Short mmCIF file of C-alpha atoms in Angstrom, two decimals:
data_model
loop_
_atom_site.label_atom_id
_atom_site.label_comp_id
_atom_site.label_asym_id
_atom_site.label_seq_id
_atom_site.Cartn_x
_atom_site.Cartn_y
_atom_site.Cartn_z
CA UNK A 21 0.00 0.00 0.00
CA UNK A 22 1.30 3.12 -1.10
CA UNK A 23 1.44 6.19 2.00
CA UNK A 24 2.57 9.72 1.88
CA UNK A 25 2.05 11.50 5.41
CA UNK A 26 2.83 14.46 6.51
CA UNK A 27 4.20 15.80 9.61
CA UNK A 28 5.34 18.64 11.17
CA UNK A 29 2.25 21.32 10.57
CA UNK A 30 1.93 23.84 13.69
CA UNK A 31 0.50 26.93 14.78
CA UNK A 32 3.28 29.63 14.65
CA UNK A 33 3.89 33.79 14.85
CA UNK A 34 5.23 35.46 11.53
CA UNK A 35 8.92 34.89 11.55
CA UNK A 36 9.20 31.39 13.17
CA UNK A 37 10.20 28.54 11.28
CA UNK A 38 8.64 25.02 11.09
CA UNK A 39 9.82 21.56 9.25
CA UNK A 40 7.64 19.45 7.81
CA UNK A 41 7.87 16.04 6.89
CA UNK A 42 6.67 13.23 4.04
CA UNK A 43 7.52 9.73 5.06
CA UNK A 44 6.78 7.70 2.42
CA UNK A 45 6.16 3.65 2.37
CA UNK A 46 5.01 1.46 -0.54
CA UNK A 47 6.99 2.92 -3.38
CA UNK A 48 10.23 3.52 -4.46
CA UNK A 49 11.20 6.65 -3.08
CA UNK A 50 14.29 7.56 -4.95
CA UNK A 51 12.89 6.68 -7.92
CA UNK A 52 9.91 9.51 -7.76
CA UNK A 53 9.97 13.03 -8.17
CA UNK A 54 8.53 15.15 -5.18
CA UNK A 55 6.94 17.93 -4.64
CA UNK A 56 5.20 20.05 -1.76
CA UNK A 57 1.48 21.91 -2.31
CA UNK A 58 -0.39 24.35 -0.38
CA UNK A 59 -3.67 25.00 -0.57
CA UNK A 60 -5.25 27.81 1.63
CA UNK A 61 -9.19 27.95 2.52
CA UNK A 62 -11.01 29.36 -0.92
CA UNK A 63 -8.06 29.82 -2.82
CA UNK A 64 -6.86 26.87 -5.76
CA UNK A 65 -4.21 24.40 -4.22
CA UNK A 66 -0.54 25.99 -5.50
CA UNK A 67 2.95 24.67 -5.87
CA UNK A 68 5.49 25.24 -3.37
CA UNK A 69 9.05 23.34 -3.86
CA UNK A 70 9.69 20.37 -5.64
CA UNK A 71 13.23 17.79 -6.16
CA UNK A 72 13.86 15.71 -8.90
CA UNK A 73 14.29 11.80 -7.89
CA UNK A 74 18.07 10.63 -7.26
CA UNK A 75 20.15 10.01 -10.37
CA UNK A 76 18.65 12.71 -12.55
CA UNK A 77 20.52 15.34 -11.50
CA UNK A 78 19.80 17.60 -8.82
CA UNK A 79 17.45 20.44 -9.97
CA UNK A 80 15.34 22.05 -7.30
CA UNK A 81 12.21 24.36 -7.94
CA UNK A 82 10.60 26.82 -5.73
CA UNK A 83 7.60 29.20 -6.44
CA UNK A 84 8.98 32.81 -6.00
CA UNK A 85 7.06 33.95 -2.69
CA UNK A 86 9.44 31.12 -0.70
CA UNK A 87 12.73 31.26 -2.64
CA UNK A 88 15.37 32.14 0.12
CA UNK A 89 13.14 31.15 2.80
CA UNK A 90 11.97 27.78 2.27
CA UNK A 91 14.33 24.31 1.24
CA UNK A 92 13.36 21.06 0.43
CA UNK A 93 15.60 18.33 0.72
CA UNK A 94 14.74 14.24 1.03
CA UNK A 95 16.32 11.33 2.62
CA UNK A 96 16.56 8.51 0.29
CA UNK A 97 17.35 6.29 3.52
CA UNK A 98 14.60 7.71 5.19
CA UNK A 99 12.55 7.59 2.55
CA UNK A 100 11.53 11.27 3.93
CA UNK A 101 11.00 14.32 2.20
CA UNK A 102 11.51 17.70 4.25
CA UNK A 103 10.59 21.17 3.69
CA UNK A 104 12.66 23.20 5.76
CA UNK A 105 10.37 26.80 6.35
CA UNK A 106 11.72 29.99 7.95
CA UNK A 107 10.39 33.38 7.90
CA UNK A 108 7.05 32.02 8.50
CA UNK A 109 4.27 34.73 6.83
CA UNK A 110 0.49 34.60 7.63
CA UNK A 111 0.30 34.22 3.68
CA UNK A 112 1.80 31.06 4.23
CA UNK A 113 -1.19 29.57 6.16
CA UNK A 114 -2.23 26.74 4.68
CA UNK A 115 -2.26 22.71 4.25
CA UNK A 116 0.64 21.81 2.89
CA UNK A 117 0.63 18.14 0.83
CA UNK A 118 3.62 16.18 -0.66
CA UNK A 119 3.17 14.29 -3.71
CA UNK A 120 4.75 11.87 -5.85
CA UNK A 121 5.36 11.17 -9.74
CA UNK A 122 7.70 8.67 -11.74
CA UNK A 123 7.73 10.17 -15.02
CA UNK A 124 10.61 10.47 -17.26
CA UNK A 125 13.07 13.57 -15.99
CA UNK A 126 12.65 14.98 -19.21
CA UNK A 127 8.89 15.96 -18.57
CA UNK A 128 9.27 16.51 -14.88
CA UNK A 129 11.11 19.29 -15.51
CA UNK A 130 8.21 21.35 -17.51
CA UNK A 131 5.57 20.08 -15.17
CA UNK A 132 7.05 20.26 -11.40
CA UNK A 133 4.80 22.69 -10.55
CA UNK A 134 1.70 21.71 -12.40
CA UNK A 135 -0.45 19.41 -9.31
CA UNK A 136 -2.51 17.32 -12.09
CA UNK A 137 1.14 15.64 -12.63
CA UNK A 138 1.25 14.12 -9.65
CA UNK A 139 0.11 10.69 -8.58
CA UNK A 140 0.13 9.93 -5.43
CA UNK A 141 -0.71 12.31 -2.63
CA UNK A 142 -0.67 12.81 1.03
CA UNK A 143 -3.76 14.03 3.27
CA UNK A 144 -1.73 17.27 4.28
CA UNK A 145 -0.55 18.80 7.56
CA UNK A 146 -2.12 22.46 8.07
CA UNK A 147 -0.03 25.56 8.81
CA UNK A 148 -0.94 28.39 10.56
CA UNK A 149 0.71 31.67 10.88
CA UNK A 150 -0.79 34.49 12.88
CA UNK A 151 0.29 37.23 15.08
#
């Protein structure tokens, strides 16, 4: 059975920092592509950060509002994927989901940040940020 869950989802002040976490079971996790997704209440679910799978290079991709602020990284040993947040903004609140995709690297890379290119999903972990 394949899992993605999420950790790691708080209630926080603007400026703190949080790390959340995708442990991953039924798959081969350095085979997939990953990615993180927010989606706040009313608004369309967005992209956030995603990582190519190991042996395709190393290309990271972050949507501008969290460049500088935000890094993903994943544990092939772990089979964990991490998004490391500081600098925590009430825009920011939201539920943030990993996801996973085996595609060829090729196409990844022009559809990272597109969610309908995903597969398989987590159930979330909500953020909050507020003064």
């Amino acid at each position: 059975q394949v899992q993605l869950v999420e950790s790691g989802g708080g209630s926080v002040q603007p400026g703190d920092s949080l790390r959340l976490s995708c442990a991953v079971s039924g798959l081969s996790f350095s085979s997939y592509h990953m990615g993180w997704f927010r989606q706040a209440p009313g608004k369309e679910r967005e992209f956030v950060a995603a990582i190519t799978r190991s042996g395709s290079g190393s290309a990271i991709y972050y949507r501008d509002s969290v460049k500088g602020r935000f890094t993903i990284f994943r544990d092939n040993a772990k089979k964990t994927l991490y998004l490391q947040m500081n600098s925590l903004r009430p825009e920011d609140t939201a539920l943030y989901s990993c996801a996973a995709v085996n595609t060829p690297s090729g196409y990844w890379s022009s559809t990272y940040d597109n969610d309908q290119a995903y597969r398989v999903w987590g159930q979330g972990t909500q953020v909050t940020v507020s003064p």
